[in-house]
Tab-separated table of C-alpha atoms in Angstrom:
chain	number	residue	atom	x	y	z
A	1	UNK	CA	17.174	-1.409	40.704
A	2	UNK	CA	20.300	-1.138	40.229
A	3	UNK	CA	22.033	2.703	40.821
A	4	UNK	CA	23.323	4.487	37.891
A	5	UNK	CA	25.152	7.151	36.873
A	6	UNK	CA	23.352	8.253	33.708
A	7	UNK	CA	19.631	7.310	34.729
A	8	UNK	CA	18.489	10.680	35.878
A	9	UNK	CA	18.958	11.523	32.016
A	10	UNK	CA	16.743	9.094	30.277
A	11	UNK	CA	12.983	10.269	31.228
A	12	UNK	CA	9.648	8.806	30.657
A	13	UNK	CA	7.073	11.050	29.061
A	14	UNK	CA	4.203	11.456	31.486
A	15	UNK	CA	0.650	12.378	28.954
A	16	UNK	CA	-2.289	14.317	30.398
A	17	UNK	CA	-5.531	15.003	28.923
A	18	UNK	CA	-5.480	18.367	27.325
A	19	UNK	CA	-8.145	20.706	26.291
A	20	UNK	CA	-9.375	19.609	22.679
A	21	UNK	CA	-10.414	16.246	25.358
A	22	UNK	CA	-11.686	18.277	27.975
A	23	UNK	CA	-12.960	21.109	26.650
A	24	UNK	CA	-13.548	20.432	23.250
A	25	UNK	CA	-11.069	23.184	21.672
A	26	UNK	CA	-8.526	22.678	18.876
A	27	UNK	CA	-6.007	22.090	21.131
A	28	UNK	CA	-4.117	18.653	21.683
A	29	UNK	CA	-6.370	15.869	23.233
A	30	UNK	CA	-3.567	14.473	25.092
A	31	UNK	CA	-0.398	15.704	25.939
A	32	UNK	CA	2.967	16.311	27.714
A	33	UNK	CA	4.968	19.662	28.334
A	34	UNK	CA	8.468	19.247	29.799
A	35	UNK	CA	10.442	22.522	31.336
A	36	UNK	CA	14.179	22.759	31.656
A	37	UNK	CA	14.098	22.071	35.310
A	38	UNK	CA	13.356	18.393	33.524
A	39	UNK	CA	15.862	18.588	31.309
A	40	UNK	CA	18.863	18.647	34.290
A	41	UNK	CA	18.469	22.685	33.373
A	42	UNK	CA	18.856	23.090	29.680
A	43	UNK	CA	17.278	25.965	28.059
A	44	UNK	CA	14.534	24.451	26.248
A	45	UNK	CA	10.608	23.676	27.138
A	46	UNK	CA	9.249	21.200	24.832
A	47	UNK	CA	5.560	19.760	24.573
A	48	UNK	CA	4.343	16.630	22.191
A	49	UNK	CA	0.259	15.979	22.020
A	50	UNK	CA	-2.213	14.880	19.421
A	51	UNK	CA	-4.893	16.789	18.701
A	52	UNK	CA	-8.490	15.594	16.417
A	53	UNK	CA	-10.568	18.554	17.184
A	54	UNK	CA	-11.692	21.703	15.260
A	55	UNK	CA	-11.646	25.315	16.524
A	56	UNK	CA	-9.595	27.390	18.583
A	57	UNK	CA	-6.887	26.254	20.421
A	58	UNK	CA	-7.049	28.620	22.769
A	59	UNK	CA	-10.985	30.372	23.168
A	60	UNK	CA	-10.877	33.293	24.671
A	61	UNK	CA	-7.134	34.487	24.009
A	62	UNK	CA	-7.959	35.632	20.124
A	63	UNK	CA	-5.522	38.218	20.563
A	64	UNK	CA	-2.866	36.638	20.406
A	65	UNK	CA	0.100	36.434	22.850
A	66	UNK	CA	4.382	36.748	22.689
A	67	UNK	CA	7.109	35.148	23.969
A	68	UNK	CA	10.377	36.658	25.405
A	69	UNK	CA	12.550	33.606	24.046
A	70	UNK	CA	11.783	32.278	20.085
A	71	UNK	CA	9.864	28.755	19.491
A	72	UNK	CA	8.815	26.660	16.932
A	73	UNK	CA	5.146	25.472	16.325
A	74	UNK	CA	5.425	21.726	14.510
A	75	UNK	CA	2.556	19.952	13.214
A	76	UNK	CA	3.146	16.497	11.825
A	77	UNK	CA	0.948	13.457	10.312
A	78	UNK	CA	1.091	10.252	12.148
A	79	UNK	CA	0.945	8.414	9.410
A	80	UNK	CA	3.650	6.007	8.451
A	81	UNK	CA	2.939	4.806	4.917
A	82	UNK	CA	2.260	8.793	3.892
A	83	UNK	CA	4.484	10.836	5.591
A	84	UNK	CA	3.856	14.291	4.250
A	85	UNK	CA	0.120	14.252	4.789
A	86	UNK	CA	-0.850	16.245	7.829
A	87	UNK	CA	-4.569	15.253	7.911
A	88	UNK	CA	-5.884	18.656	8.807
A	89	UNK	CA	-6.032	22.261	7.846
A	90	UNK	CA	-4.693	24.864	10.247
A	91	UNK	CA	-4.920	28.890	10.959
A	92	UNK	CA	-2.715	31.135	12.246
A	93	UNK	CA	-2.113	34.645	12.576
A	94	UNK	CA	1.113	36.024	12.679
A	95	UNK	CA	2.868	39.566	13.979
A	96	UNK	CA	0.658	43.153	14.515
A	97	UNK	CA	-1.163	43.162	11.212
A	98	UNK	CA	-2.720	39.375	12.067
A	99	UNK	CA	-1.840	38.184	9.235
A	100	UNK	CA	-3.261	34.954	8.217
A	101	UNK	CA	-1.613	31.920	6.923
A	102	UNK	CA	-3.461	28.584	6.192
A	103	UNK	CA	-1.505	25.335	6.077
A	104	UNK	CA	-2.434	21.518	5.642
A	105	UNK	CA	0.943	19.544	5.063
A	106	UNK	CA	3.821	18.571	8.161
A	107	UNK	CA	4.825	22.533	8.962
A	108	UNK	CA	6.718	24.464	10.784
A	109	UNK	CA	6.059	27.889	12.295
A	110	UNK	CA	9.216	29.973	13.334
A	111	UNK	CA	8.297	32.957	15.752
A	112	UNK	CA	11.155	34.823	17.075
A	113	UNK	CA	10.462	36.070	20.486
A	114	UNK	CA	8.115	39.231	20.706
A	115	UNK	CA	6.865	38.516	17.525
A	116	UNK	CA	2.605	38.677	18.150
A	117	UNK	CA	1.171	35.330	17.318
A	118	UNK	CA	-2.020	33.377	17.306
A	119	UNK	CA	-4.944	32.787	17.775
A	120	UNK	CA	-3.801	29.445	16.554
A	121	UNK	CA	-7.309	27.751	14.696
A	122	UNK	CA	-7.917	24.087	13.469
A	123	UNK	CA	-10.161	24.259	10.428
A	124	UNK	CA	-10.543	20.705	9.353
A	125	UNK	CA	-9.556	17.235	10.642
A	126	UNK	CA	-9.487	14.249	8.580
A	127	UNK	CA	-7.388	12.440	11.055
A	128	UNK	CA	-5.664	12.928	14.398
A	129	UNK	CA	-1.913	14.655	13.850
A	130	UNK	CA	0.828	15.257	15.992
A	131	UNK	CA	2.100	18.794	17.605
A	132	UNK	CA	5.370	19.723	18.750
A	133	UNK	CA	5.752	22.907	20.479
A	134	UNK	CA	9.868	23.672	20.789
A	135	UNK	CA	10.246	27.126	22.925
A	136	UNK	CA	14.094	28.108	23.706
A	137	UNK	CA	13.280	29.191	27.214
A	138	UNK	CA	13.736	26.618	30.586
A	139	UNK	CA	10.127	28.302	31.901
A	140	UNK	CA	7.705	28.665	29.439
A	141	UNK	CA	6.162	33.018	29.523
A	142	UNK	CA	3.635	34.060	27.549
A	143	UNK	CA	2.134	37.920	27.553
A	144	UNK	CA	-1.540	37.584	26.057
A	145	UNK	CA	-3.023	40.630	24.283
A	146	UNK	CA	-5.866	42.521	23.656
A	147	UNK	CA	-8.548	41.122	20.867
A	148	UNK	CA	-7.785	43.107	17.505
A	149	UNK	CA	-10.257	45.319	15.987
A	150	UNK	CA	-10.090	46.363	12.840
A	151	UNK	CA	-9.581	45.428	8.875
A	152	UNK	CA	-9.135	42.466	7.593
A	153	UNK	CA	-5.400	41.472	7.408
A	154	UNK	CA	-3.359	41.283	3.933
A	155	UNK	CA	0.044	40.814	2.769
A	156	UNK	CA	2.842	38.229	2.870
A	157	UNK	CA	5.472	40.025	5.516
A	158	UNK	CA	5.419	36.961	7.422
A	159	UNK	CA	5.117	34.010	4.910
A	160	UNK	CA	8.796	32.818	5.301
A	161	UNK	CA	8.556	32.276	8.872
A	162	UNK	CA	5.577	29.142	7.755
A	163	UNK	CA	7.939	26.460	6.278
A	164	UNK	CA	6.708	23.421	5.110
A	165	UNK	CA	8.265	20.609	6.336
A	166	UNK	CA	9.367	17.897	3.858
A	167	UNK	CA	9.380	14.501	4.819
A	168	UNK	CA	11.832	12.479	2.688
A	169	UNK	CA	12.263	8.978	2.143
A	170	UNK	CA	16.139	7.944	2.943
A	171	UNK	CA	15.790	4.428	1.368
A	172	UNK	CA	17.008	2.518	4.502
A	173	UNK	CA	18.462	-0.938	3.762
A	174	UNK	CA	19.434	-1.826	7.286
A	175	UNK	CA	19.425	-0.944	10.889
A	176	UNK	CA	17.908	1.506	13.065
A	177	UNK	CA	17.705	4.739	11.663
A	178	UNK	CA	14.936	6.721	9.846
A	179	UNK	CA	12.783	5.666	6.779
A	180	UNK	CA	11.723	9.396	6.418
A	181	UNK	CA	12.928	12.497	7.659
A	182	UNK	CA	12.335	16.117	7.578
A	183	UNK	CA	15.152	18.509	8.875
A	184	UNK	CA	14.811	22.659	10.132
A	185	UNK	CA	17.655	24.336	11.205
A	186	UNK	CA	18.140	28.362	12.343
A	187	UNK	CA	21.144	29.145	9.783
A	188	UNK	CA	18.809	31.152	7.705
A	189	UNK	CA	16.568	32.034	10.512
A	190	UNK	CA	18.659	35.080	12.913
A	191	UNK	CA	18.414	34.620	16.524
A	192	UNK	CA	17.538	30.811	16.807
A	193	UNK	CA	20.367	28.572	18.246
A	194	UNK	CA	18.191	25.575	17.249
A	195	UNK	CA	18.058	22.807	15.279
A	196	UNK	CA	15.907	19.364	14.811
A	197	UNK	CA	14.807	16.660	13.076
A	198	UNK	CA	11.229	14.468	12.804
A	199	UNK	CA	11.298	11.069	12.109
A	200	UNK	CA	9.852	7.342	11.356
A	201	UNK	CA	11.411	4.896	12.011
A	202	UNK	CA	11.006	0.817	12.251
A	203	UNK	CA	14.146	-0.820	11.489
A	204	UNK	CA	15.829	-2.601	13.808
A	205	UNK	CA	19.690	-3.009	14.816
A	206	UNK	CA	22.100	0.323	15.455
A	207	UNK	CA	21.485	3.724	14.005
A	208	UNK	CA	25.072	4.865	13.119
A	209	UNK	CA	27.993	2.994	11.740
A	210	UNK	CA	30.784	5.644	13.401
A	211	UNK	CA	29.430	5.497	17.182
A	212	UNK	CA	29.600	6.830	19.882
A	213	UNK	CA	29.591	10.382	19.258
A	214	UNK	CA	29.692	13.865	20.833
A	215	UNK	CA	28.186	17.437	20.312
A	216	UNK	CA	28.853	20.514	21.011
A	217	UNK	CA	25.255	21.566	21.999
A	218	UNK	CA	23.105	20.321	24.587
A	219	UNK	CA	20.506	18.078	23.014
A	220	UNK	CA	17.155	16.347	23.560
A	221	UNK	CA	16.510	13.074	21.595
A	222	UNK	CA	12.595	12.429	21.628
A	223	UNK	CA	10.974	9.041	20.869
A	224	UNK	CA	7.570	9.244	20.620
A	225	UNK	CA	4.371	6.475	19.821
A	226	UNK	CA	1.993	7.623	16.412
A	227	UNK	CA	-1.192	6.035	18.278
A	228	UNK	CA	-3.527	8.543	18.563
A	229	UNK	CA	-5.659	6.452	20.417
A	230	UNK	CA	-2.655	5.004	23.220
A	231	UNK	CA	-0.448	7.986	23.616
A	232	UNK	CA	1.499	5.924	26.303
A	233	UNK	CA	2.421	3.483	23.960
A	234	UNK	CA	5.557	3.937	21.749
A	235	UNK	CA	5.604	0.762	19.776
A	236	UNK	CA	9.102	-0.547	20.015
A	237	UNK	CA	12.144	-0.594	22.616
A	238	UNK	CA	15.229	1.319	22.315
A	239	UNK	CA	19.186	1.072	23.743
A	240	UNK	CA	21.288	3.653	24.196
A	241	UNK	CA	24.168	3.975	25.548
A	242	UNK	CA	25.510	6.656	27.603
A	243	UNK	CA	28.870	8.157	28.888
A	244	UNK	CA	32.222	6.824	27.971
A	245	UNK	CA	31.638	3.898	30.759
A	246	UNK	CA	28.548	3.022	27.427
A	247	UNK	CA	26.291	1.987	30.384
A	248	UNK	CA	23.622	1.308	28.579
A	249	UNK	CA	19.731	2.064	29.457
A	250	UNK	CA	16.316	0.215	27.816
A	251	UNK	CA	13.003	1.740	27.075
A	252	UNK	CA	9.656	0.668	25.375
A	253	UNK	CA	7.215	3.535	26.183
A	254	UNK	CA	7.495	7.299	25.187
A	255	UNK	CA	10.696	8.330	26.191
A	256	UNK	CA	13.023	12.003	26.181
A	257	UNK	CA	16.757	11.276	26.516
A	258	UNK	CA	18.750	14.450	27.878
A	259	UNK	CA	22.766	14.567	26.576
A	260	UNK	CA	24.323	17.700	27.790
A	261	UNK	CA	26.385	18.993	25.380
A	262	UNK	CA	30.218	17.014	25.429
A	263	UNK	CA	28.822	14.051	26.763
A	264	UNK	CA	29.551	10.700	24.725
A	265	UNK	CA	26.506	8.960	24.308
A	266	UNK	CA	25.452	6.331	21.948
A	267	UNK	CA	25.559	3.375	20.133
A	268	UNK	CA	21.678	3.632	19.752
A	269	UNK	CA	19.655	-0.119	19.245
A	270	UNK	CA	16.395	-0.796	18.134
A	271	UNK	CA	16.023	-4.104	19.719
A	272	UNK	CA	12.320	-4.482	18.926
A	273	UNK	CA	9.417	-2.759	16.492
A	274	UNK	CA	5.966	-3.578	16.990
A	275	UNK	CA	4.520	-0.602	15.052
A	276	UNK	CA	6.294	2.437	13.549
A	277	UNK	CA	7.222	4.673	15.678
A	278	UNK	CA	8.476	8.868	15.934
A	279	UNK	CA	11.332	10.251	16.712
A	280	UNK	CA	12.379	13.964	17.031
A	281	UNK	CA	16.355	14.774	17.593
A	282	UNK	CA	16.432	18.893	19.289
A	283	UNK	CA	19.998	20.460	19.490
A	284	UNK	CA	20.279	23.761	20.958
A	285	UNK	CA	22.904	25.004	17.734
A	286	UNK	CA	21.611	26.890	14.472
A	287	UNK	CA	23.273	23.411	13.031
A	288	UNK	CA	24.160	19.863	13.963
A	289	UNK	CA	27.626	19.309	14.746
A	290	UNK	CA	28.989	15.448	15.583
A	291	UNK	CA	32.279	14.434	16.427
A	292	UNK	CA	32.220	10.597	15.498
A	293	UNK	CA	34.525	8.139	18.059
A	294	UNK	CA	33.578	4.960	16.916
């Protein structure tokens, strides 16, 4: 293979077997995490599974646990033709008091770091969904605590911190980009330089009209298949283009591509779709910010 200068940045997702397959918990069935020693050092540790099972996610850890650094806890549907339907019915408890909140559309949880959260339940499954864990820390840490004794939580202190996470329909008439997309961003949300998107997608042709582009934010762009049942498989192949040279790079399986912030990247292809597919664009920045050059 020929040596290039922008390979290192365009990384295939490597899935494991995770314990909702192994141990029969809540948590994902299958499953990558990816640190920012991956991610040529950016602050961010992402994971992507899918998960089928009921019950906790984590037995043994009721307690709850905190993070130094703020994440995001996404659950998604995987399914194409009814994008804001999750297919299950989630728990979690959130901050000191354990306060409960029950969700069972696309969501996303916002914990600021120290905040006490979890145990993180799965109370019904109707189908497999996605999860997309999005901590703003290169090394994941986690400090678990002691089990909580006591009465039963009440209150709402926490509720704006579980967003639900609208999926809407962008009436694409050609090319590449998304047929539905959902958006969160950390303007409104103190302490979170973050913002991304979640996606379908199964057009073909470019994604932007105004390419390349640059940002001022490092940022992770996350293609990802919606088979439960072939996590390795993502469904279509993708071209991007990276640098100002535009040397360009081609995938077809689960793929994270790494753009330091200030590096031109783009025009983005679909060349081929063979089923829809996801797609998750993660900017370190409370908003996006593009400077078009096309």
């Amino acid at each position: 293979m020929a040596e290039t200068k922008y390979g290192h940045l365009v990384k295939k997702l490597k899935f494991v077997e995770g314990a909702g397959k192994t141990r029969g918990t809540g948590y994902p069935d299958y499953a990558v995490r990816v640190a920012g020693k991956d991610l040529e050092g950016l602050n961010l540790y992402f994971g992507w599974g899918f998960a089928s099972n009921v019950g906790e996610w984590s037995p043994g850890r009721s307690g709850g646990h905190v993070h130094p650094s703020s994440e995001c806890l996404v659950t998604v549907g995987l399914d194409y033709n009814n994008p804001n339907y999750l297919g299950a019915e989630l728990e979690i408890a959130m901050g000191e008091e354990y306060e409960k909140h029950v969700f069972d559309t696309p969501t996303v949880v916002a914990v600021p770091g120290g905040l006490m959260h979890c145990s993180l339940v799965t109370r019904r499954v109707d189908k497999p969904y996605g999860f997309l864990l999005i901590y703003l820390g290169g090394e994941y840490k986690v400090t678990d605590l002691p089990e909580r004794s006591g009465p039963p939580p009440t209150g709402n202190k926490y509720g704006h911190l579980v967003k639900k996470l609208d999926m809407r329909d962008t009436k694409r008439k050609e090319g590449g980009n998304a047929d539905f997309i959902a958006g969160w961003n950390g303007k409104d949300m103190e302490g979170f330089e973050l913002n991304f998107t979640w996606a379908f997608h199964t057009g073909l042709g470019a994604w932007h009209a105004r390419d390349p582009h640059t940002h001022p934010a490092d940022e992770c762009l996350l293609f990802v298949g919606l088979d439960y049942d072939n996590p390795d498989y993502l469904g279509a192949e993708i071209e991007i283009a990276m640098g100002k040279e535009q040397e360009k790079h081609i995938f077809d399986t689960p793929t994270v591509v790494v753009v330091p912030k200030g590096l031109v990247h783009c025009p983005l292809i679909t060349r081929r779709v063979d089923k829809p597919y996801g797609f998750s664009a993660i900017s370190l920045n409370t908003g996006h910010e593009t400077t078009w050059l096309g």
